[in-house]
Every structure is written in structure tokens, then in C-alpha cells.
Coordinates of C-alpha atoms in Angstrom, one line a residue:
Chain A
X57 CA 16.3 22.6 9.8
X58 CA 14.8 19.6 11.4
X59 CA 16.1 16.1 11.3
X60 CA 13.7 14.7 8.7
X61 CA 11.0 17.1 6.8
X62 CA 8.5 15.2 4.6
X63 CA 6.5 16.8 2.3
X64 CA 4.0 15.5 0.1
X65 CA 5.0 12.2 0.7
X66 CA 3.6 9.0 -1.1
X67 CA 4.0 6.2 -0.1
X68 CA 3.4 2.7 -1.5
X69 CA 5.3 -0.6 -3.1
X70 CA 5.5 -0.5 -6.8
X71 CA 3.0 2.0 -8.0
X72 CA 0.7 0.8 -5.2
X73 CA 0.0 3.4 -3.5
X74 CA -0.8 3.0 -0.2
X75 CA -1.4 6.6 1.8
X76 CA -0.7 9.9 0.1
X77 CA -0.2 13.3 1.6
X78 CA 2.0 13.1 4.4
X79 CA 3.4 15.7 5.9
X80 CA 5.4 16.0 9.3
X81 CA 8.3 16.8 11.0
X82 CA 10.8 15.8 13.5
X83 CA 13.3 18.1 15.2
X84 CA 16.1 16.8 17.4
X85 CA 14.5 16.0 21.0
X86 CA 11.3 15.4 19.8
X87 CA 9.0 12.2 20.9
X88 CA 6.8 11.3 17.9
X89 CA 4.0 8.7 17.8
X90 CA 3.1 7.2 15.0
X91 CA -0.6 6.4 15.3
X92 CA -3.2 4.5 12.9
X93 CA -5.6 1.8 12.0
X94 CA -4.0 -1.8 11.1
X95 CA -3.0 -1.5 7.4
X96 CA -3.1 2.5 7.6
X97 CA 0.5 2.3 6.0
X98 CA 2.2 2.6 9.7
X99 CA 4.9 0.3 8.6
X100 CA 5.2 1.5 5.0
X101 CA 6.3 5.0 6.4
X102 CA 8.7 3.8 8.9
X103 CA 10.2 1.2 5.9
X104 CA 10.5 4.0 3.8
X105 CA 12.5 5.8 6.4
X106 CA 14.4 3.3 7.0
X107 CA 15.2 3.1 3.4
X108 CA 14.0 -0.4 3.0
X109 CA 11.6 1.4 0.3
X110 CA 11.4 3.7 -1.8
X111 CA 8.9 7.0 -1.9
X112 CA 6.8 7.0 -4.8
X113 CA 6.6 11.3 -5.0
X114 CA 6.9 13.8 -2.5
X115 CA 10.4 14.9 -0.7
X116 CA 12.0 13.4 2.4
X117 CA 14.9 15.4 3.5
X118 CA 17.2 14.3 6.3
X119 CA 19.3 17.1 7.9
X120 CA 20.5 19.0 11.1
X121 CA 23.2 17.1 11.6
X122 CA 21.4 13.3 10.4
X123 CA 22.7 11.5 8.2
X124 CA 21.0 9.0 5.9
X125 CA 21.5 6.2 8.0
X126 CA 21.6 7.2 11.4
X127 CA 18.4 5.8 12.7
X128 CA 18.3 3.3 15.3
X129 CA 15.9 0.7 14.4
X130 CA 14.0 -1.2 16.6
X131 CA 12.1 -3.8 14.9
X132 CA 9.1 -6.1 16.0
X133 CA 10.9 -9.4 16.5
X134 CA 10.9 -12.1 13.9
X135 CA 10.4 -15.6 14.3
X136 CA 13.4 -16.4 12.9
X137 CA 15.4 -14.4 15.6
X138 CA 13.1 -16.2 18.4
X139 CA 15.3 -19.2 17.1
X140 CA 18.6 -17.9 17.3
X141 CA 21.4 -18.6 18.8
X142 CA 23.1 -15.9 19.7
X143 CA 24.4 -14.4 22.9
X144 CA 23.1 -10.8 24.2
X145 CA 26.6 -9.4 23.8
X146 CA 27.0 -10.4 19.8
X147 CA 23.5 -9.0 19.4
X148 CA 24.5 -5.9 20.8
X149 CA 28.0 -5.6 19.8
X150 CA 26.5 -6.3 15.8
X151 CA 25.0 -2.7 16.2
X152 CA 27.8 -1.3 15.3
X153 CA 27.7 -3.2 12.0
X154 CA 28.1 0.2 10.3
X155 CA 31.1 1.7 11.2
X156 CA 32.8 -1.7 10.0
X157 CA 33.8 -0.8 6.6
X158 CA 36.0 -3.1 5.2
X159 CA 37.6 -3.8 8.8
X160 CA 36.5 -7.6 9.5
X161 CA 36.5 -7.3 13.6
X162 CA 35.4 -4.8 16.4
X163 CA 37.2 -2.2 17.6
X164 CA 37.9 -1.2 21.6
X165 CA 35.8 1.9 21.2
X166 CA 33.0 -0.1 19.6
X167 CA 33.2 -3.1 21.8
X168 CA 32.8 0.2 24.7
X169 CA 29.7 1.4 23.5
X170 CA 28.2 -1.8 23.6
X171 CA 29.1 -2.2 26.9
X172 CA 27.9 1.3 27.8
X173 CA 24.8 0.6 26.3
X174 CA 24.0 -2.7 28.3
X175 CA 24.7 -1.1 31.3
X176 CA 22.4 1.3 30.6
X177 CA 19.4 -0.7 29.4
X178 CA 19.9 -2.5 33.5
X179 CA 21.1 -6.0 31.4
X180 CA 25.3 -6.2 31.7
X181 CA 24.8 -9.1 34.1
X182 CA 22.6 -10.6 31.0
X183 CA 25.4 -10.1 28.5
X184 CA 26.7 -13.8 28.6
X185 CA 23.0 -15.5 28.3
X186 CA 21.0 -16.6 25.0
X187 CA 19.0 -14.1 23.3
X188 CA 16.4 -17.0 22.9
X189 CA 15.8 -17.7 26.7
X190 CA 15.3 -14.4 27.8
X191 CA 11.8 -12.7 28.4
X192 CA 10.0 -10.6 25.8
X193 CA 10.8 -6.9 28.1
X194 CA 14.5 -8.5 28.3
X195 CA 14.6 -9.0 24.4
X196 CA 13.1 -5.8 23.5
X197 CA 16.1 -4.2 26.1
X198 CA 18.9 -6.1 23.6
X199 CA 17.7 -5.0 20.6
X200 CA 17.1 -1.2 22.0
X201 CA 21.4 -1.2 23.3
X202 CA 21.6 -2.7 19.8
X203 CA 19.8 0.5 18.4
X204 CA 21.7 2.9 20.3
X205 CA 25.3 1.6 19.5
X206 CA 24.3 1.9 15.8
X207 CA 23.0 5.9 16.8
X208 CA 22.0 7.7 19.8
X209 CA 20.3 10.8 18.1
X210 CA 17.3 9.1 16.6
X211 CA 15.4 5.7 17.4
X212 CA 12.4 4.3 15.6
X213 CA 10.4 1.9 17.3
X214 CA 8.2 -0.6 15.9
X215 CA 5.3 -1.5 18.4
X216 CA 7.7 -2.2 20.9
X217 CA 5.3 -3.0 23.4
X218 CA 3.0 -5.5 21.6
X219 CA 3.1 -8.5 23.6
X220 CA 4.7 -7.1 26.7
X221 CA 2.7 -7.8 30.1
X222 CA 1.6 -4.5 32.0
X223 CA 4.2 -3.8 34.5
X224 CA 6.8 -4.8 31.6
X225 CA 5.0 -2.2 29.2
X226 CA 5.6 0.5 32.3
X227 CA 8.7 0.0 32.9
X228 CA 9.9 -0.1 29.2
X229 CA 8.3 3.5 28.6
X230 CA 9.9 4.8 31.6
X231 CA 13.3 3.6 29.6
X232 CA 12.2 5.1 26.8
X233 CA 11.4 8.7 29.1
X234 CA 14.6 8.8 30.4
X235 CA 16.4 8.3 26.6
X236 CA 14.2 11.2 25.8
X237 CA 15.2 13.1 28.8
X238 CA 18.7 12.3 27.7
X239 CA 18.0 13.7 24.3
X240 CA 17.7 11.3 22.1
X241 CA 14.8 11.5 19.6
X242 CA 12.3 9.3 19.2
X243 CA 9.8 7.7 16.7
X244 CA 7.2 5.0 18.1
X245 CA 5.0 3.1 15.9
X246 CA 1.8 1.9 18.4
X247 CA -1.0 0.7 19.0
X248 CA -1.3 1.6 22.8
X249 CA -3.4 4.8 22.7
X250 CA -2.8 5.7 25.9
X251 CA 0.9 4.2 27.0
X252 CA 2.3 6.0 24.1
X253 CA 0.9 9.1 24.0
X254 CA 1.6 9.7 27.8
X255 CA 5.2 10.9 26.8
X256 CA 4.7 12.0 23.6
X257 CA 5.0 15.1 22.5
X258 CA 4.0 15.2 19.1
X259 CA 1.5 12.6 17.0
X260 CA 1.0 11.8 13.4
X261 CA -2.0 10.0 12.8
X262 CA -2.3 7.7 9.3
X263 CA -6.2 6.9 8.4
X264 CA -6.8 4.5 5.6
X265 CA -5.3 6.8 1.8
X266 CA -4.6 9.6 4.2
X267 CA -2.6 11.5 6.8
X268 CA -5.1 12.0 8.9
X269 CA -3.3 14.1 11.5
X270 CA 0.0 15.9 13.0
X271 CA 0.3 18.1 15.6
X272 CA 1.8 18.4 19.1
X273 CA 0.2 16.0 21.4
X274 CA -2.1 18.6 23.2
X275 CA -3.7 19.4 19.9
X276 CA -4.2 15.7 19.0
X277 CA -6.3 15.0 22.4
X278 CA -8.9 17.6 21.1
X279 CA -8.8 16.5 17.5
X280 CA -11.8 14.3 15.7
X281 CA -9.1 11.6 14.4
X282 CA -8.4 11.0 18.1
X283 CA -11.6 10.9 19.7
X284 CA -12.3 8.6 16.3
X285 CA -9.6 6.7 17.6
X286 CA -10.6 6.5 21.0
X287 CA -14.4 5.0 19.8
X288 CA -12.7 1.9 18.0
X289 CA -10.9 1.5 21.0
X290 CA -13.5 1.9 23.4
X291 CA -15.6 -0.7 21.3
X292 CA -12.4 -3.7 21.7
X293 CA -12.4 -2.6 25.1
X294 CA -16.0 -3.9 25.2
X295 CA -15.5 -6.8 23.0
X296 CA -12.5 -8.1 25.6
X297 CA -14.8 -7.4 28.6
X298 CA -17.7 -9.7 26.7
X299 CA -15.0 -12.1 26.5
X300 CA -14.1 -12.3 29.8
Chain B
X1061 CA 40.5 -53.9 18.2
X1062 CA 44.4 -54.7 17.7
X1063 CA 42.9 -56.2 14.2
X1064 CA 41.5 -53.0 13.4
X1065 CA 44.7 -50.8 14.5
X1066 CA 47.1 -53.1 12.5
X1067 CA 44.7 -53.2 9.2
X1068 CA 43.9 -49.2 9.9
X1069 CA 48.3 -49.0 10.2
X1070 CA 47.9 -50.5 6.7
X1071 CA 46.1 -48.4 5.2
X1072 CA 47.4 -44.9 6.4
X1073 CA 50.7 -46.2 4.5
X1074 CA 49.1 -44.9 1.8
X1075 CA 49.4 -41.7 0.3
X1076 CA 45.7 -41.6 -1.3
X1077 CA 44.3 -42.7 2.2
X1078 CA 46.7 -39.3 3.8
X1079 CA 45.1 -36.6 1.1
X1080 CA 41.4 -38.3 1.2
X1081 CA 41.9 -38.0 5.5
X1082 CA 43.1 -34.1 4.6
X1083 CA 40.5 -33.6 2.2
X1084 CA 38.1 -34.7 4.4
X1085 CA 38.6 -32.6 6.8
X1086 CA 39.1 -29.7 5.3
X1087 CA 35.7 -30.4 3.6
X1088 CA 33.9 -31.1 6.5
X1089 CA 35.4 -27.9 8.3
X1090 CA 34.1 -25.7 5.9
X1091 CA 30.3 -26.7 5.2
X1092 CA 29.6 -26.9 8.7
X1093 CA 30.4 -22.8 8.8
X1094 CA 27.7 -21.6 6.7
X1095 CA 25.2 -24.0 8.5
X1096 CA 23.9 -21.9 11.0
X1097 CA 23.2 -19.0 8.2
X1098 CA 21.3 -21.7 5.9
X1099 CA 19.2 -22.8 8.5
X1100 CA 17.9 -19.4 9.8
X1101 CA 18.0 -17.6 6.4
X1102 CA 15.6 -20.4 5.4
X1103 CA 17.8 -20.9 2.0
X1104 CA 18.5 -24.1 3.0
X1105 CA 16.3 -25.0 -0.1
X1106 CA 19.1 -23.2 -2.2
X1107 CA 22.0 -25.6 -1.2
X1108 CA 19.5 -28.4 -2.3
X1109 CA 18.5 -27.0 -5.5
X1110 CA 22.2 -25.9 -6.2
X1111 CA 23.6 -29.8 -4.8
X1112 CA 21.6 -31.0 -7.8
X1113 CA 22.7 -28.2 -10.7
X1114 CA 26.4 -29.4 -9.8
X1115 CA 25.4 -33.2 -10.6
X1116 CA 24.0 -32.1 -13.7
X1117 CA 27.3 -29.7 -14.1
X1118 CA 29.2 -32.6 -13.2
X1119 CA 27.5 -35.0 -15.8
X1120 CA 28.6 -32.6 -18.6
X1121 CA 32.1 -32.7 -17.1
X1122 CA 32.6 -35.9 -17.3
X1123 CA 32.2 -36.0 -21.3
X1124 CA 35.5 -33.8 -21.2
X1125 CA 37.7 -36.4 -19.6
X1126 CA 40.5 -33.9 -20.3
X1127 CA 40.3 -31.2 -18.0
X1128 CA 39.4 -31.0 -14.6
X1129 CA 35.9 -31.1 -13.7
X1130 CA 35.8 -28.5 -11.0
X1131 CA 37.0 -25.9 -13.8
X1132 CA 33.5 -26.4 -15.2
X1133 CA 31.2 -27.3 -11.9
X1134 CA 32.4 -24.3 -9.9
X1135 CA 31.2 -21.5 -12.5
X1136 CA 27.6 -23.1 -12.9
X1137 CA 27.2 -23.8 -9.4
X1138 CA 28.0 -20.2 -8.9
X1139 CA 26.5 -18.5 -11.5
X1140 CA 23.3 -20.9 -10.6
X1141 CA 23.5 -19.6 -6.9
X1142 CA 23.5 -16.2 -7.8
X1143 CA 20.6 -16.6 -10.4
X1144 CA 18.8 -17.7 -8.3
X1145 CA 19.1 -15.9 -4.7
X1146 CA 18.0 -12.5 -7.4
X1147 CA 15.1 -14.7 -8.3
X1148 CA 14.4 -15.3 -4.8
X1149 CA 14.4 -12.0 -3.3
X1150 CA 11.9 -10.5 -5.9
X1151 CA 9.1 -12.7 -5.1
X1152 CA 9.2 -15.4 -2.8
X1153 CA 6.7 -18.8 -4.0
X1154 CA 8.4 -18.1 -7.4
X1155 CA 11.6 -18.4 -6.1
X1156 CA 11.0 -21.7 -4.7
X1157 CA 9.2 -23.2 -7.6
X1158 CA 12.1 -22.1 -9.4
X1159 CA 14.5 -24.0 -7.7
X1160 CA 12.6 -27.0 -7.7
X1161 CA 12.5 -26.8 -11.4
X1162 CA 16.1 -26.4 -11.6
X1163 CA 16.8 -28.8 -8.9
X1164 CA 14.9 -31.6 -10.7
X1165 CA 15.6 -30.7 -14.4
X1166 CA 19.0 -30.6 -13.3
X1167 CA 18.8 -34.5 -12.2
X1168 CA 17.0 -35.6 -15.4
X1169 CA 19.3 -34.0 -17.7
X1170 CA 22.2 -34.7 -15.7
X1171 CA 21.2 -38.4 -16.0
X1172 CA 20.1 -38.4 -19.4
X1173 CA 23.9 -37.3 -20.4
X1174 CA 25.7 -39.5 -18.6
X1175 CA 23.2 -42.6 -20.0
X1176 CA 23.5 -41.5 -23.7
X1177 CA 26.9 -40.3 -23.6
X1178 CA 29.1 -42.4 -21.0
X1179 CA 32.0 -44.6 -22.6
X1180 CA 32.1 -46.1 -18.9
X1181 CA 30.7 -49.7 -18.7
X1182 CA 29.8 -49.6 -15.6
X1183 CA 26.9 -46.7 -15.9
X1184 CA 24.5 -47.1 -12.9
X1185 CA 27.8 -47.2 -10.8
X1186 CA 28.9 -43.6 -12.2
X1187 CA 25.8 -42.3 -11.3
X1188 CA 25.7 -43.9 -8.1
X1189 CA 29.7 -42.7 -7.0
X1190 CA 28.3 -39.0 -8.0
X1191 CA 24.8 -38.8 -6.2
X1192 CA 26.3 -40.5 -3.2
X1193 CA 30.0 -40.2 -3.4
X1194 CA 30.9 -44.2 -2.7
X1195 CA 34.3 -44.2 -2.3
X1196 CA 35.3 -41.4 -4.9
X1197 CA 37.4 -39.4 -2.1
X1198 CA 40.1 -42.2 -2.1
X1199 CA 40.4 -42.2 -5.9
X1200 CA 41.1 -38.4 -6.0
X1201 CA 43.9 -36.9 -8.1
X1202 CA 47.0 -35.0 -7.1
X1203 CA 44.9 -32.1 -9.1
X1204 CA 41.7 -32.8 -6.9
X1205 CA 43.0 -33.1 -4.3
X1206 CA 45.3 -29.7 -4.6
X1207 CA 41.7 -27.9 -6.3
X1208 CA 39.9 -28.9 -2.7
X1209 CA 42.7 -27.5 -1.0
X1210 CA 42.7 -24.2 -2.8
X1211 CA 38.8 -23.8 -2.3
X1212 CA 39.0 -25.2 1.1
X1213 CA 41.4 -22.2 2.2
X1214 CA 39.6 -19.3 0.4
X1215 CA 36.2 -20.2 1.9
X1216 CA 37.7 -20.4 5.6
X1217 CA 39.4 -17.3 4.8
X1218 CA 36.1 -15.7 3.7
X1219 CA 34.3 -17.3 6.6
X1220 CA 36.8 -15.5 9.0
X1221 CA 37.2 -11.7 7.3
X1222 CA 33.5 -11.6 6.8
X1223 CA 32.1 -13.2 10.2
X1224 CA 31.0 -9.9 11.8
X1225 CA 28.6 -9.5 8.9
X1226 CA 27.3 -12.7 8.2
X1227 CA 26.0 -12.5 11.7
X1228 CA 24.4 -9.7 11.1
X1229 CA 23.2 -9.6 8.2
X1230 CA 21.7 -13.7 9.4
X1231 CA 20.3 -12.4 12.5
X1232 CA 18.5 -9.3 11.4
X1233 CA 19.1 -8.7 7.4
X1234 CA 16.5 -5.5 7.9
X1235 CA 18.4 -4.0 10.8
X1236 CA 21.9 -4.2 9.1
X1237 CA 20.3 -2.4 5.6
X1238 CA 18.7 0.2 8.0
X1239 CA 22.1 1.0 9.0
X1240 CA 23.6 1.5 5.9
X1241 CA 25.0 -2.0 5.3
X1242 CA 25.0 -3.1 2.0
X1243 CA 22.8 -6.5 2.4
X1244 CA 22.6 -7.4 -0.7
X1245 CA 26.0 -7.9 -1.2
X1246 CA 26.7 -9.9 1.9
X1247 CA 23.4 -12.4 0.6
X1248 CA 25.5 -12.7 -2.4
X1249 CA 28.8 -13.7 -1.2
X1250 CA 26.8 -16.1 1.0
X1251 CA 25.7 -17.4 -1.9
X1252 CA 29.0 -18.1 -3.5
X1253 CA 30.6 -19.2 -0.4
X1254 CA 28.1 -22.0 -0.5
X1255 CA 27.9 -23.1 -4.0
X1256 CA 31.9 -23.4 -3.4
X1257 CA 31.0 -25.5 -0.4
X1258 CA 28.6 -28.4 -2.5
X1259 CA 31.0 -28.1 -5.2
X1260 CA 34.1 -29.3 -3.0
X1261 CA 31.6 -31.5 -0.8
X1262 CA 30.5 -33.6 -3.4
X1263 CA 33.7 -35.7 -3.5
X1264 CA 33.6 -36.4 -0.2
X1265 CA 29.7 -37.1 0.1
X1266 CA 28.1 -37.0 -3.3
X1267 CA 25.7 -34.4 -4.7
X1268 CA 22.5 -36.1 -2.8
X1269 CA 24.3 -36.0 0.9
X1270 CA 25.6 -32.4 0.7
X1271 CA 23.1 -30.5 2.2
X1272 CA 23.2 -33.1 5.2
X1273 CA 26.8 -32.2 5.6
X1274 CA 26.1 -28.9 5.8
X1275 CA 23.2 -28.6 8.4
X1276 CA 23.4 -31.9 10.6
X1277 CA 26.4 -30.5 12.0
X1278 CA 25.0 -26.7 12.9
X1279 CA 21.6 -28.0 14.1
X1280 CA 23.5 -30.3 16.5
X1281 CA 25.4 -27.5 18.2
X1282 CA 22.6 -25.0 18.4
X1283 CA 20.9 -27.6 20.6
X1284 CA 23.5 -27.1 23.3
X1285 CA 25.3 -23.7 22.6
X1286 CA 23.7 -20.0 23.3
X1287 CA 25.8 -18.2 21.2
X1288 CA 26.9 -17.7 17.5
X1289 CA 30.6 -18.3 18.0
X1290 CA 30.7 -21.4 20.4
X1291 CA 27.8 -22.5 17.6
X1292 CA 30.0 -21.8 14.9
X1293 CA 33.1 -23.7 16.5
X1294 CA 31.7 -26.5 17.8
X1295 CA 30.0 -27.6 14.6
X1296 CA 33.1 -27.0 12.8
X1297 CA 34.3 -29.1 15.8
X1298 CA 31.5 -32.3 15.0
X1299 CA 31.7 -31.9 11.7
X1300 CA 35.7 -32.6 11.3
X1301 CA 34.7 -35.8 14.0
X1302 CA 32.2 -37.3 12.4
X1303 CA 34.0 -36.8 8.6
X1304 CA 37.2 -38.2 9.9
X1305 CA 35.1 -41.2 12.3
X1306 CA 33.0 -41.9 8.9
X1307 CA 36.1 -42.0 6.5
X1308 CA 37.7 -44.5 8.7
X1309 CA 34.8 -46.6 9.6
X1310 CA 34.4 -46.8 5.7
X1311 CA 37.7 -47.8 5.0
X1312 CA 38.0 -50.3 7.7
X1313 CA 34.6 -51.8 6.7
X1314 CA 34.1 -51.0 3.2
X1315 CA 31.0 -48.5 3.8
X1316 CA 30.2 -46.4 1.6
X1317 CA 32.1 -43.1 2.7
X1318 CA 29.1 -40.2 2.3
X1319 CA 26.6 -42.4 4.0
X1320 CA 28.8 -43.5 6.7
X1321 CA 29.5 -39.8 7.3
X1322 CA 25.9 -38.7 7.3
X1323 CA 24.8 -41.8 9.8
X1324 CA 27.6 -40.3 12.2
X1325 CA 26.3 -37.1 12.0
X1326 CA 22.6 -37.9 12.6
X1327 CA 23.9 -39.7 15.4
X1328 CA 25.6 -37.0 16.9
X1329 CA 22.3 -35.0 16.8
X1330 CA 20.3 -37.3 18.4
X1331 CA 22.7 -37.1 21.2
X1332 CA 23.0 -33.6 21.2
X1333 CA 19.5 -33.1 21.0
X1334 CA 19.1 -35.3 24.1
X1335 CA 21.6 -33.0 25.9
X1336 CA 19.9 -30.4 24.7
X1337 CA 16.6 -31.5 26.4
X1338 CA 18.3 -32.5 29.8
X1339 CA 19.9 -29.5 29.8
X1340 CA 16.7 -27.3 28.6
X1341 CA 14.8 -28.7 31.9

């Protein structure tokens, strides 16, 4: 059993559909990238399995071991949060929001694991500073020890690059290789052809109405959605070298 | 200033200066809480539209000299709120039109009852001591005063058991529902918590100053604090100052009370804001 199977999946708001015939899976350890054009229905999958909609047919089954919501989110940032004053250590504490329940405060063992999981993300000495100060790689390392105190067996990432400088973008995949390494699955949204599917083991690519591919990532490289892919890219390559 | 202490020693003889003082603060306390949520959440428009729908509320309960007019103001302020944070949700420019329907229709009916209706002689002034609360919060009765108390305590109460959420739920509402968190119910009690809020404000500011009650105070102390709960405390902390510094100043001078309030406030932003900047660079 993998941790989620879809089948048949269509997906859409409100009879709208918006892609149709989706099919993939992800199995504990796994690194998937989530590939596609702008308005492909990237963010309409990952909202539907997040449960923030619903399917319109098809099945999406959680199991081996996942529950329904134990997926770490990491979202692209909003501009209300670039606004908001809150220190690293309530952001990061607040992803154990779940386990809450009717208790109204943190326990020991949750206010723990948010330590633990500054530390690890390299930002303890950050804890005490304003969310709204720090850089764009320092935000995106909050909200990923945010993540992983809500669950540490399966993150989904939305673009969590986009707007990240060069060396920033390195050193946040490496983070995300070692969490791999480490076992924790993974499911990246992107637009970065070539950052993401470095470490990627497996890639679902979403054309315009239609899955347009899943495999592992050595079958993708020789696939005609990537090399599609790779033309479009090649092309705003060009277009930002005319620009220059 | 030995004037002022001697005619302020006057006046604090009095029990109805004591409970307005006690009111006051209790008041101011509790609408500077949800600030920081109302800003960021963007339903600031909300507490405007609603503000309004309790004037109205309140024209109707002033027909029924009998009862107590929080008995009937709290329910439709409520019920209002509710309506329309569902509207809101669903979609979002028909949500605001909405309010601004309510909000206004609110005022004109509100006013049209309390014209055609009033057995007071002295209309305009009615209208006046209800859009701007004059000096309402010194005629309070025992009943008022005990009803502000009561709604006072269950809102801090609230405030405390359900901080943890409202934080998260305010900073990222998506995050928390990935999670499992029940969102909608936490918008909800928001909701309430701040229709309870205008409701008790109004007879300390009038239904027109609420909302500046309300955010003055939490946009002051997000210009100098970095985090939620110093945010949280030190508005609370401004909030009490300025109602208590406004109350007095009125009294002493014969302000009007909500106005003197609000001036206090805005200056307190400016100078925070100044601080802010200084301390920015």
C-alpha cells in the first residue's frame, strides 16, 4: 500500500473541471515533483490533497500508515504573512496546531519538537527575531520546521524556491536532500526544471485537461512531455538573454 | 494642576464616575485583543458593517424602554456577524457589497426609527450620544454596567483558552485546515467574539468610533513589537491608557468621551509609528 494512490482523479472547483485523468503514486521515501505549465492544475491537485478541495470523481486513498491529515504543508507565502508580526518561535511552535484538541496551550513535548526542528533547519539562534525581517531562504526555513512539527513522514511544497537568489535555491534543496535522506517523503510543486528534478526520484507531469506524465525520473528525462518542457524553457531562457 | 487634582478628587467621589472608569477599561481591554486578527484577516470591513447593524439594533431598542437594550443588540449583532462572515467566504466582492448594504441600510433605518418613533425631545442629541457615545458611559445603569462586566469577562476568557488558534488560524488559515483544524469554526467564534466587542464598545465610544477602538490600538504596537504576544499585550496595554487618559480628560474638560478616546489613540500611533521608523533604520 502506498501513502496516497490516486486513480482516475478529476479535479476542478465546482463542476469546473480543470485536468482529468490523473494517476500516481507515492510510497513512503519517495521524492516526487510535480511538474506543469502555469494554470496546468498544479495547485488544484496539491489543494485537493490538502483537503482544501474536493475531487470531482476518481479515488484518492491515503494509507500505509498516513493519515488524512498528516501532510506538512509548505505554502507559497502570502502577503498578508509578509505583514505579520510574529516571532520565528510562535510560527514554528503553531505547527503543532493539531494535536491541540480542546487543550488551549502547548505542551513540553510539543514546545520540544519545535525546538528540535529549528535546530535542524540551522535557525535556533533566529528563534527570537520577527518573521517579517528575515530573508526569503530564512522564511521559507520557518515555515519548513513549521511543516515538520505538524508531520515528519510527508511534506508538500509549493514552489518553494520561487523568488529565492541562486546560492539560497542550492542550499535550500540540499535541506530538502538531507530530509529525504532522513526519510521523510516529499512532494514539490516547481517550476525549476532542472533544480528540482536533480533529486527527484519520481515526476508527475500535468499538461493543460491532462496528466501528461508519471514515472520515475530516469523515464521522464527521455519522455516527449519533458523534452516539450525543456523547448518552452529553452525559449524564456532566450527571451531573458534578449533582455539582458 | 492642583486645580485639576482637587476637581478630578471630586469627581471620583462618585460612584457613576468608579463603574464608567471600570467599564472603561474593561472595554478598552478587550477590543484591542482581536485587533491584530481584524487587521490581517482583512475583516476589518466586518467590524464596520456590524458597528452600524448595532446602531440600527440599538434604534429598535430604545422603543422598548423596558428591558435592557443589550438583550436585544447582542443577538442581531451576532447573528449579523455570522451571516455575514458565510456570505463572505463563498464569494468575496459579494461579500463586501453586502456589507456595505447592511452597513448603510442599517444607518437609514436605524435613523428613520428613532425620528418617527422617539418620545425624547431632544432627538438629534439621541442620535448623536449613540453614533458617537458623548457622555453615555457616565449615565450607565447598575444593569449596564453589570451586562459590560459579564461580556467583558467571557470575551477575555475566550481571548485566553482560544489564543493558540486564533494565531494560527490568523497567520496562515490554509496551513491550520491542512492540518486538520477545523477553520471554519475558529472564523466563527472570531466573529462572535467581535460583534460582543462593538456591542459592549458602543457605550463607551458610540457605534461610529468602534472600529477605531479596536485597530488604533493593535496597529500602534505592531509598529514596535516582533511578535504576536508582546503585540497582543502591549495594545491591550495602550488601549486601557488611552481609554482611562480619554475618560478623564473628558470629565475634567467636558469632551466628549469617544472622541477624546480616539484623539489619544491616534496620538499614540503617531508616536509609535515614529518609533517604529527610528527603530526600523
Amino acid at each position: 500500500m502506498s501513502y496516497i494512490t490516486c486513480e482516475n482523479l478529476v479535479l476542478g472547483y465546482e463542476n469546473q473541471m480543470v485536468v482529468e485523468n490523473v494517476n500516481f503514486k507515492v510510497n513512503q521515501g519517495d521524492y516526487l515533483c510535480i511538474m506543469g505549465e502555469n494554470g496546468a492544475g498544479k495547485s488544484t491537485l496539491m489543494k485537493t490533497l490538502l483537503h482544501l478541495t474536493k475531487t470531482l470523481s476518481g479515488n484518492l486513498v491515503y494509507g500505509d500508515g498516513l493519515m488524512d491529515y498528516e501532510i506538512g504543508y509548505l505554502p507559497q507565502q502570502t502577503i498578508v504573512q509578509r505583514d505579520f508580526p510574529a516571532s520565528v518561535w510562535e510560527i514554528v511552535l503553531s505547527g503543532n496546531i493539531s494535536r491541540l484538541g480542546f487543550r488551549p496551550f502547548y505542551s513540553k513535548a510539543e514546545k520540544k519538537k519545535a525546538e528540535e526542528m529549528l535546530k535542524k533547519m540551522g535557525i535556533w539562534n533566529l528563534r527570537n527575531s520577527g518573521y517579517r525581517y528575515l530573508s526569503g531562504g530564512q522564511q521559507q526555513r520557518v515555515l519548513l520546521a513549521r511543516a515538520l512539527c505538524a508531520t515528519q513522514k510527508l511534506i508538500l511544497m509549493d514552489e518553494p524556491v520561487s523568488g529565492l537568489d541562486p546560492k539560497v535555491t542550492a542550499e535550500f534543496y540540499q535541506l530538502i536532500r538531507n530530509l529525504n535522506q532522513d526519510g521523510v517523503t516529499i512532494i514539490m510543486v516547481s517550476h525549476d526544471i532542472h533544480g528540482a528534478l536533480e533529486d527527484a526520484t519520481h515526476v508527475l507531469h500535468i499538461g493543460k485537461h491532462e496528466q501528461q506524465f508519471y514515472g520515475t525520473r530516469e523515464e521522464y528525462m527521455n519522455s516527449k512531455a519533458y523534452k516539450s518542457l525543456e523547448i518552452i524553457d529553452e525559449i524564456d531562457a532566450d527571451k531573458e538573454d534578449a533582455k539582458l | 494642576m492642583s486645580e485639576v487634582i482637587i476637581k478630578l478628587q471630586y469627581y471620583l467621589q462618585y460612584p457613576f464616575v468608579i463603574y464608567a472608569l471600570i467599564v472603561g477599561t474593561l472595554i478598552a481591554l478587550c477590543s484591542s485583543l482581536l485587533g491584530v486578527t481584524l487587521v490581517l484577516k482583512r475583516f476589518s470591513f466586518i467590524g464596520d458593517g456590524l458597528s452600524h447593524v448595532a446602531f440600527g439594533a440599538m434604534a429598535i431598542a430604545t422603543l422598548m424602554d423596558q428591558i435592557d437594550k443589550t438583550i436585544i443588540i447582542m443577538p442581531v449583532t451576532i447573528i449579523t456577524a455570522v451571516l455575514l462572515l458565510r456570505t463572505g467566504q463563498n464569494t468575496k466582492i459579494k461579500g463586501d457589497a453586502m456589507v456595505a448594504m447592511l452597513s448603510v441600510g442599517a444607518l437609514a433605518v436605524g435613523y428613520m426609527i428613532m425620528n418617527v418613533f422617539s418620545t425624547s425631545a431632544n432627538v438629534s442629541g439621541d442620535v448623536c450620544t449613540t453614533l458617537f457615545g458623548s457622555t453615555s458611559i457616565l449615565t450607565l445603569s447598575s444593569s449596564e454596567v453589570w451586562v459590560c462586566i459579564f461580556f467583558s469577562i467571557v470575551v477575555l476568557i475566550l481571548f485566553a483558552v482560544y489564543y493558540n488558534k486564533i494565531f494560527a488560524v490568523t497567520f496562515d488559515e490554509n496551513f491550520a485546515k491542512a492540518t486538520g483544524v477545523k477553520t471554519d469554526r475558529y472564523n466563527l467564534l472570531i466573529a462572535v467574539i467581535i460583534a460582543m466587542i462593538i456591542v459592549i464598545g458602543m457605550n463607551l465610544v458610540g457605534s461610529l468610533l468602534i472600529s477605531a477602538l479596536i485597530i488604533f490600538p493593535a496597529l500602534s504596537a505592531m509598529r514596535i513589537f516582533n511578535n504576536f504576544k508582546s503585540v497582543v499585550i502591549f495594545s491591550g496595554i495602550i488601549s486601557v491608557f488611552c481609554a482611562v487618559f480619554g475618560m478623564l480628560v473628558s470629565i475634567l474638560f467636558s469632551t466628549p468621551v469617544g472622541s477624546t478616546i480616539v484623539i489619544a489613540d491616534i496620538i499614540v500611533f503617531a508616536a509609535c509609528y515614529i518609533i517604529g521608523m527610528i527603530k526600523g533604520e
